[in-house]
Coordinates of C-alpha atoms (C1' of nucleotides) in Angstrom, one line a residue:
Chain A
M1009 CA -26.5 -41.1 -8.8
T1010 CA -27.7 -37.9 -8.3
A1011 CA -31.7 -38.3 -10.0
P1012 CA -32.4 -35.4 -12.0
R1013 CA -35.6 -33.4 -11.4
R1014 CA -38.2 -34.8 -13.8
R1015 CA -38.7 -33.2 -16.7
D1016 CA -35.5 -31.1 -16.4
A1017 CA -33.6 -31.0 -19.4
A1018 CA -30.3 -29.1 -18.1
A1019 CA -30.3 -31.3 -14.9
T1020 CA -30.6 -34.5 -16.8
R1021 CA -27.8 -33.3 -19.4
E1022 CA -26.0 -32.6 -16.1
A1023 CA -26.3 -35.6 -14.5
I1024 CA -25.3 -37.8 -17.4
L1025 CA -21.8 -35.8 -17.8
R1026 CA -21.0 -36.1 -14.4
A1027 CA -21.8 -39.7 -14.4
G1028 CA -20.0 -39.6 -17.6
V1029 CA -16.8 -38.1 -16.1
E1030 CA -16.6 -40.8 -13.2
A1031 CA -17.2 -44.1 -15.6
F1032 CA -14.8 -42.8 -18.0
T1033 CA -12.1 -42.2 -15.9
R1034 CA -12.7 -44.8 -13.1
F1035 CA -13.2 -47.5 -16.3
G1036 CA -12.1 -45.9 -19.6
Y1037 CA -13.7 -45.4 -22.6
D1038 CA -13.5 -49.1 -23.4
G1039 CA -14.4 -50.6 -20.1
V1040 CA -17.9 -48.7 -19.4
G1041 CA -21.4 -48.8 -21.4
V1042 CA -23.8 -46.7 -22.3
R1043 CA -26.1 -48.5 -20.0
E1044 CA -24.2 -47.9 -17.1
I1045 CA -23.3 -44.6 -17.1
A1046 CA -27.3 -44.1 -17.8
Q1047 CA -28.4 -46.3 -14.3
S1048 CA -25.3 -43.7 -12.3
A1049 CA -27.3 -40.6 -13.7
G1050 CA -30.9 -41.8 -12.5
V1051 CA -32.2 -42.3 -16.8
T1052 CA -32.3 -44.7 -19.2
A1053 CA -29.2 -45.2 -21.4
M1054 CA -31.2 -43.5 -24.8
L1055 CA -31.5 -40.0 -23.5
V1056 CA -27.4 -40.5 -23.4
N1057 CA -27.5 -40.5 -27.2
R1058 CA -30.6 -38.2 -27.4
Y1059 CA -27.9 -35.2 -25.1
F1060 CA -24.8 -36.1 -26.3
G1061 CA -25.0 -38.4 -30.0
S1062 CA -23.4 -40.9 -29.1
K1063 CA -21.1 -42.7 -26.4
E1064 CA -18.3 -40.7 -28.5
G1065 CA -19.9 -37.5 -28.3
L1066 CA -20.4 -38.1 -24.7
F1067 CA -16.7 -38.7 -24.1
A1068 CA -15.6 -35.4 -25.9
E1069 CA -17.6 -33.7 -23.4
V1070 CA -16.4 -35.5 -20.6
A1071 CA -12.7 -35.2 -21.7
E1072 CA -13.5 -31.2 -22.1
V1073 CA -14.7 -30.5 -18.9
S1074 CA -12.4 -33.0 -17.1
M1075 CA -9.3 -31.1 -18.5
A1076 CA -10.5 -27.7 -18.1
E1077 CA -10.1 -28.4 -14.4
R1078 CA -6.8 -27.2 -12.7
T1079 CA -5.5 -30.3 -10.8
V1080 CA -1.7 -31.2 -10.2
L1081 CA -0.4 -28.2 -12.3
T1082 CA -1.3 -25.3 -10.2
G1083 CA 1.5 -22.8 -8.4
D1084 CA 3.5 -20.2 -9.7
A1085 CA 6.6 -20.6 -11.5
A1086 CA 9.0 -20.2 -8.2
T1087 CA 7.8 -23.1 -6.5
L1088 CA 6.8 -25.0 -9.0
A1089 CA 8.8 -28.0 -9.0
R1090 CA 8.3 -28.8 -5.5
D1091 CA 4.3 -27.7 -6.0
V1092 CA 3.7 -30.7 -8.7
A1093 CA 6.4 -33.0 -7.7
A1094 CA 3.9 -32.7 -4.2
A1095 CA 0.9 -32.6 -5.7
L1096 CA 1.8 -35.7 -7.9
V1097 CA 2.9 -38.0 -5.2
S1098 CA -0.2 -37.3 -3.1
R1099 CA -3.0 -37.4 -5.8
T1100 CA -1.2 -40.6 -6.9
A1101 CA -1.5 -42.3 -3.5
P1102 CA -3.4 -45.7 -3.9
E1103 CA -5.9 -44.6 -1.5
A1104 CA -7.0 -41.3 -3.3
D1105 CA -10.0 -41.7 -4.6
N1106 CA -9.9 -38.8 -7.4
L1107 CA -11.3 -38.1 -10.4
D1108 CA -8.2 -36.6 -12.4
P1109 CA -7.8 -36.1 -16.0
F1110 CA -4.5 -37.9 -16.1
L1111 CA -6.7 -40.8 -15.1
L1112 CA -8.9 -40.4 -17.4
M1113 CA -6.6 -40.1 -20.5
L1114 CA -4.1 -43.0 -19.4
R1115 CA -7.8 -45.3 -19.2
S1116 CA -9.1 -44.3 -22.7
A1117 CA -5.8 -43.4 -24.6
S1118 CA -6.0 -47.3 -25.9
N1119 CA -8.9 -46.6 -28.1
P1120 CA -7.7 -44.9 -31.3
R1121 CA -11.1 -42.3 -31.4
A1122 CA -10.5 -41.6 -27.7
A1123 CA -7.0 -40.9 -28.2
E1124 CA -7.6 -38.4 -30.5
I1125 CA -9.8 -36.6 -28.6
L1126 CA -7.5 -36.6 -26.0
R1127 CA -4.5 -35.0 -27.7
A1128 CA -6.8 -32.1 -28.7
G1129 CA -7.8 -31.9 -25.0
I1130 CA -4.5 -31.9 -23.2
E1131 CA -3.6 -29.6 -25.9
K1132 CA -5.5 -27.0 -25.2
H1133 CA -5.9 -27.2 -21.9
V1134 CA -3.5 -28.8 -20.0
E1135 CA 0.1 -28.2 -22.0
A1136 CA -1.4 -24.3 -22.2
H1137 CA -1.5 -24.1 -18.5
I1138 CA 2.0 -25.1 -18.1
L1139 CA 3.0 -22.7 -20.9
D1140 CA 0.7 -19.7 -19.0
V1141 CA 2.7 -20.7 -15.6
V1142 CA 6.1 -20.8 -17.3
P1143 CA 5.9 -19.1 -20.7
E1144 CA 10.2 -19.7 -21.1
L1145 CA 8.8 -23.1 -22.1
R1146 CA 7.1 -22.3 -25.5
G1147 CA 8.9 -23.7 -28.4
T1148 CA 11.0 -26.2 -26.3
D1149 CA 10.0 -29.8 -25.8
R1150 CA 10.5 -29.5 -22.0
A1151 CA 6.7 -28.7 -21.2
A1152 CA 5.5 -31.7 -23.0
M1153 CA 8.3 -33.9 -21.0
A1154 CA 7.0 -32.7 -18.3
L1155 CA 3.4 -34.2 -19.0
S1156 CA 5.2 -37.5 -20.3
L1157 CA 6.5 -37.3 -16.4
I1158 CA 3.3 -36.9 -15.0
A1159 CA 1.3 -39.1 -17.4
G1160 CA 4.1 -41.8 -16.7
F1161 CA 3.9 -41.5 -12.8
W1162 CA 0.1 -41.7 -12.8
L1163 CA 0.2 -44.7 -15.2
M1164 CA 3.1 -46.7 -12.9
R1165 CA 1.6 -46.1 -9.4
R1166 CA -2.0 -46.2 -10.1
V1167 CA -3.1 -47.8 -13.2
I1168 CA -0.4 -50.6 -13.3
G1169 CA 0.2 -50.7 -9.2
S1170 CA 3.8 -50.7 -9.4
S1171 CA 5.2 -52.0 -6.5
A1172 CA 8.1 -50.4 -6.1
L1173 CA 6.3 -47.1 -6.2
N1174 CA 3.4 -47.9 -3.8
A1175 CA 5.8 -49.0 -1.0
A1176 CA 8.6 -46.5 -1.4
D1177 CA 8.7 -43.4 1.1
E1178 CA 6.7 -40.6 -0.3
A1179 CA 9.1 -37.7 1.0
T1180 CA 11.8 -39.6 -1.2
L1181 CA 9.4 -40.3 -4.2
A1182 CA 8.6 -36.4 -4.0
E1183 CA 12.3 -35.5 -3.7
T1184 CA 13.4 -37.4 -6.8
L1185 CA 10.2 -36.1 -8.7
E1186 CA 11.1 -32.5 -7.7
S1187 CA 14.9 -32.8 -9.2
L1188 CA 13.4 -34.0 -12.6
F1189 CA 10.9 -31.2 -12.9
R1190 CA 13.4 -28.8 -11.4
L1191 CA 15.7 -29.8 -14.6
L1192 CA 12.3 -29.5 -16.6
L1193 CA 10.6 -26.4 -15.5
A1194 CA 13.4 -24.0 -15.0
T1195 CA 13.6 -21.2 -16.4
Chain B
M508 CA -0.5 -63.8 -41.4
T509 CA 1.1 -67.4 -41.2
A510 CA -0.2 -70.2 -41.9
P511 CA 0.7 -73.1 -39.9
R512 CA 1.4 -76.8 -41.3
R513 CA -1.8 -78.7 -41.0
R514 CA -2.0 -80.7 -37.8
D515 CA 1.1 -79.6 -36.5
A516 CA 0.4 -78.2 -32.4
A517 CA 3.3 -76.8 -31.4
A518 CA 3.5 -74.5 -34.8
T519 CA -0.1 -73.7 -34.6
R520 CA 0.4 -72.9 -30.8
E521 CA 3.3 -70.2 -31.7
A522 CA 1.6 -68.9 -34.9
I523 CA -1.3 -67.9 -32.4
L524 CA 1.1 -66.4 -29.9
R525 CA 3.0 -64.3 -32.7
A526 CA -0.3 -63.0 -34.0
G527 CA -1.3 -62.2 -30.7
V528 CA 1.8 -60.2 -29.9
E529 CA 1.0 -58.5 -32.8
A530 CA -2.3 -58.0 -32.4
F531 CA -2.2 -57.1 -28.3
T532 CA 0.3 -54.7 -29.1
R533 CA -1.1 -53.0 -31.6
F534 CA -4.7 -52.5 -30.3
G535 CA -4.5 -53.7 -26.9
Y536 CA -6.7 -56.1 -24.9
D537 CA -10.0 -54.7 -25.4
G538 CA -9.3 -53.1 -28.8
V539 CA -8.8 -57.0 -30.6
G540 CA -11.1 -59.9 -30.6
V541 CA -10.0 -63.8 -30.6
R542 CA -11.8 -63.9 -33.9
E543 CA -9.5 -61.4 -35.2
I544 CA -6.1 -63.1 -33.8
A545 CA -7.3 -66.3 -35.0
Q546 CA -7.4 -65.2 -38.5
S547 CA -4.3 -63.7 -38.5
A548 CA -2.6 -66.9 -37.2
G549 CA -4.4 -68.4 -39.8
V550 CA -6.6 -70.9 -37.9
T551 CA -10.5 -70.4 -36.3
A552 CA -11.3 -68.9 -33.0
M553 CA -12.1 -72.0 -31.3
L554 CA -8.0 -73.4 -31.4
V555 CA -7.0 -70.2 -29.6
N556 CA -9.2 -71.3 -26.0
R557 CA -7.5 -75.2 -27.3
Y558 CA -4.1 -73.5 -26.7
F559 CA -4.4 -71.0 -24.1
G560 CA -7.5 -71.4 -22.3
S561 CA -9.0 -67.9 -22.8
K562 CA -8.4 -64.5 -24.2
E563 CA -6.4 -63.9 -20.7
G564 CA -5.1 -66.6 -20.8
L565 CA -3.2 -65.6 -24.1
F566 CA -2.7 -62.2 -23.1
A567 CA -0.8 -63.8 -20.2
E568 CA 1.3 -65.7 -22.3
V569 CA 1.8 -62.5 -25.0
A570 CA 2.9 -60.6 -21.8
E571 CA 5.8 -62.9 -20.8
V572 CA 7.4 -63.1 -24.2
S573 CA 7.3 -59.6 -24.9
M574 CA 8.7 -58.6 -21.6
A575 CA 11.3 -61.1 -21.6
E576 CA 12.7 -59.8 -25.1
R577 CA 15.5 -56.9 -24.4
T578 CA 14.3 -53.2 -26.1
V579 CA 15.2 -49.8 -25.3
L580 CA 17.1 -51.2 -21.8
T581 CA 20.0 -52.4 -23.3
G582 CA 23.8 -51.2 -23.0
D583 CA 26.1 -50.9 -19.9
A584 CA 25.9 -48.8 -17.1
A585 CA 28.9 -46.4 -18.1
T586 CA 27.0 -44.9 -21.3
L587 CA 23.5 -45.6 -20.0
A588 CA 21.6 -43.0 -20.2
R589 CA 22.5 -41.8 -23.6
D590 CA 21.9 -44.9 -24.8
V591 CA 18.5 -44.8 -23.4
A592 CA 17.6 -41.8 -24.4
A593 CA 19.0 -42.5 -27.9
A594 CA 16.9 -45.7 -28.3
L595 CA 13.7 -44.4 -26.7
V596 CA 13.9 -41.6 -28.9
S597 CA 14.0 -43.5 -31.9
R598 CA 11.7 -46.6 -31.3
T599 CA 9.2 -43.9 -30.2
A600 CA 9.8 -42.2 -33.7
P601 CA 5.9 -42.0 -35.9
E602 CA 7.1 -44.0 -38.6
A603 CA 9.0 -46.9 -36.4
D604 CA 7.0 -49.7 -36.6
N605 CA 7.8 -51.7 -33.8
L606 CA 6.2 -54.1 -31.6
D607 CA 7.4 -52.7 -28.6
P608 CA 6.3 -54.3 -24.7
F609 CA 5.6 -51.0 -23.5
L610 CA 3.2 -50.3 -26.3
L611 CA 1.5 -53.4 -25.5
M612 CA 1.5 -52.3 -21.7
L613 CA -0.2 -48.7 -22.6
R614 CA -2.7 -50.0 -25.0
S615 CA -3.8 -52.8 -22.3
A616 CA -3.2 -51.5 -19.0
S617 CA -7.0 -49.9 -19.0
N618 CA -8.3 -53.4 -18.4
P619 CA -7.6 -54.3 -14.8
R620 CA -7.6 -58.3 -15.2
A621 CA -4.5 -57.3 -18.5
A622 CA -3.3 -54.3 -15.8
E623 CA -2.3 -57.3 -12.9
I624 CA -0.2 -59.4 -15.6
L625 CA 1.4 -56.5 -17.1
R626 CA 2.5 -55.1 -13.4
A627 CA 3.9 -58.8 -12.7
G628 CA 5.8 -58.9 -15.7
I629 CA 7.1 -55.4 -15.5
E630 CA 8.4 -56.3 -12.0
K631 CA 9.7 -59.6 -13.6
H632 CA 11.5 -58.8 -16.3
V633 CA 11.5 -55.2 -17.2
E634 CA 12.5 -54.0 -13.9
A635 CA 14.6 -56.7 -13.0
H636 CA 16.8 -55.7 -15.6
I637 CA 17.5 -52.2 -14.9
L638 CA 18.4 -53.5 -11.8
D639 CA 21.0 -56.0 -13.9
V640 CA 22.3 -53.2 -15.2
V641 CA 23.0 -50.9 -12.5
P642 CA 22.5 -53.1 -9.5
E643 CA 23.2 -49.7 -7.6
L644 CA 19.6 -48.8 -8.1
R645 CA 18.5 -51.7 -5.5
G646 CA 16.2 -50.3 -3.1
T647 CA 16.0 -46.6 -4.4
D648 CA 12.8 -45.3 -6.0
R649 CA 14.9 -44.5 -9.3
A650 CA 14.8 -47.6 -11.8
A651 CA 10.7 -47.7 -10.9
M652 CA 11.2 -43.8 -11.9
A653 CA 13.5 -44.5 -15.2
L654 CA 10.5 -46.9 -16.1
S655 CA 7.6 -44.2 -15.4
L656 CA 9.3 -41.3 -17.2
I657 CA 10.2 -44.2 -20.4
A658 CA 6.2 -45.2 -20.8
G659 CA 4.9 -41.7 -20.2
F660 CA 7.2 -40.7 -23.2
W661 CA 6.2 -43.8 -25.1
L662 CA 2.6 -42.4 -24.2
M663 CA 2.2 -39.1 -25.1
R664 CA 4.3 -39.5 -28.2
R665 CA 3.0 -42.5 -29.9
V666 CA -0.4 -43.7 -27.9
I667 CA -1.7 -39.9 -27.6
G668 CA 0.5 -38.6 -30.3
S669 CA 1.7 -35.3 -28.8
S670 CA 2.2 -32.6 -31.6
A671 CA 4.9 -31.5 -29.4
L672 CA 6.8 -34.7 -29.5
N673 CA 6.3 -35.2 -33.0
A674 CA 7.4 -32.0 -33.7
A675 CA 10.3 -31.0 -32.0
D676 CA 13.9 -31.8 -32.7
E677 CA 15.0 -35.5 -32.1
A678 CA 18.7 -34.7 -31.4
T679 CA 16.8 -31.9 -28.6
L680 CA 14.6 -34.5 -27.4
A681 CA 17.2 -37.2 -27.2
E682 CA 19.2 -34.5 -24.9
T683 CA 16.6 -33.4 -22.3
L684 CA 15.8 -37.3 -21.8
E685 CA 19.3 -37.8 -21.7
S686 CA 19.9 -35.6 -18.5
L687 CA 16.5 -37.0 -16.9
F688 CA 18.0 -40.8 -17.6
R689 CA 21.5 -39.3 -15.9
L690 CA 20.1 -38.2 -13.1
L691 CA 18.1 -41.5 -12.4
L692 CA 20.7 -43.9 -13.3
A693 CA 23.7 -42.0 -11.8
T694 CA 25.5 -44.5 -9.5
Chain C
dG225 C1' -38.7 -35.1 -21.9
dT226 C1' -38.5 -39.9 -20.7
dC227 C1' -40.0 -44.2 -21.4
dT228 C1' -40.3 -49.4 -23.3
dA229 C1' -39.0 -52.2 -26.6
dT230 C1' -36.2 -53.5 -30.4
dA231 C1' -32.9 -53.7 -34.4
dT232 C1' -28.3 -55.0 -35.1
dA233 C1' -23.6 -56.5 -34.7
dA234 C1' -20.1 -58.2 -32.2
dT235 C1' -18.1 -60.4 -28.0
dG236 C1' -16.0 -64.8 -24.9
dA237 C1' -16.7 -69.4 -24.7
dT238 C1' -18.2 -74.2 -26.0
dA239 C1' -20.1 -79.0 -28.4
dG240 C1' -19.8 -82.0 -31.4
dA241 C1' -18.5 -83.9 -35.9
dC242 C1' -14.8 -85.3 -39.0
Chain D
dG1170 C1' -6.0 -81.2 -34.3
dT1171 C1' -9.1 -78.3 -36.7
dC1172 C1' -13.6 -77.7 -38.0
dT1173 C1' -18.3 -75.5 -38.3
dA1174 C1' -22.3 -74.7 -35.7
dT1175 C1' -24.1 -72.3 -31.9
dC1176 C1' -24.8 -70.7 -27.0
dA1177 C1' -25.7 -66.5 -24.2
dT1178 C1' -24.1 -61.8 -23.4
dT1179 C1' -23.0 -57.7 -24.4
dA1180 C1' -22.7 -53.8 -26.7
dT1181 C1' -24.2 -49.4 -29.4
dA1182 C1' -28.1 -47.0 -31.3
dT1183 C1' -32.7 -46.1 -32.5
dA1184 C1' -38.4 -46.2 -33.3
dG1185 C1' -42.2 -45.1 -31.5
dA1186 C1' -45.5 -44.7 -27.4
dC1187 C1' -47.1 -41.3 -23.8

DNA sequence: GTCTATATAATGATAGAC
DNA sequence: GTCTATCATTATATAGAC
């Protein structure tokens, strides 16, 4: 999409990386080729390997930058359950057009090499951030369980496209989720 | 694996179908080719298309037979939360070597055509079975939310391989899950 | 720093012999 | 009913020119 200035290594690398985030999040690791990613970045496929070594190398860096950003998991401990529930319902809405690390994970997890990269990224960034906000959860299974619930909701609503979840009233969905998160994230 | 009798159409078809269940569940729709599936069934790739029209046609039938079976969602309404929690923990154990419809879904959902087939199968079989056991959930979002939790737990524990979930005590995992399912499946 | 051209391998699907 | 042989396409990755 964004054409890099010709002969600017940093800009070219950045353009490929951002095209990679978009492509891998939308289509998954196996669902997109380096040619398409390169074309979106306005360069040829060769430069993807030039700057990232391989498709897998690009994916690793995409996972790193995508998960380093904070998305659904924001807010302070006091209102965490409600905030997470509301953000989750709003971000998984069918018309929402966002690039979320959970979508990246769900659409690439079926590839074993991608799965290992994703596992490391999840534990380093996403899980660590929950423990930052609610340090009392360390040593319990509840942070990981909250991640499972978030991932499963993303999956069923946005990747599978569950009719029940997409026909449901969003306020009701948020209430149900909030009660689950209160149970998981209580201090 | 199982070699069909030569010149027995029904047995050959059945062998391909069972090889398809195994292959698609283990490696996902994009992770396996028709050649591999055919070889596991002891036939050539041509017969896959002969009997199922295409790879997608085979996958549709695989999804149908896989989801028609009952796995985690068994038991009666009274002890449902505990039963589902226990079965989920046991079936997602790292050493368990089962062919579960949730694994089929998680490993193939990234392909849009497979996702649509899976959505239909989930709603026809899995969701319908929850409403069979707990008819009071009809019209609420809680059956779909329970499915999200189950899918997310499968994903994080078995497909991603979360260290936290795999290091946790299984009895504690089951307790946490049971409290969540009690909230979702209460009549 | 970026390109064109290509090597090599795998894919889903089909034609036609037996 | 099943096979061999093949088509057409696509994939990742690399060599070498400019």
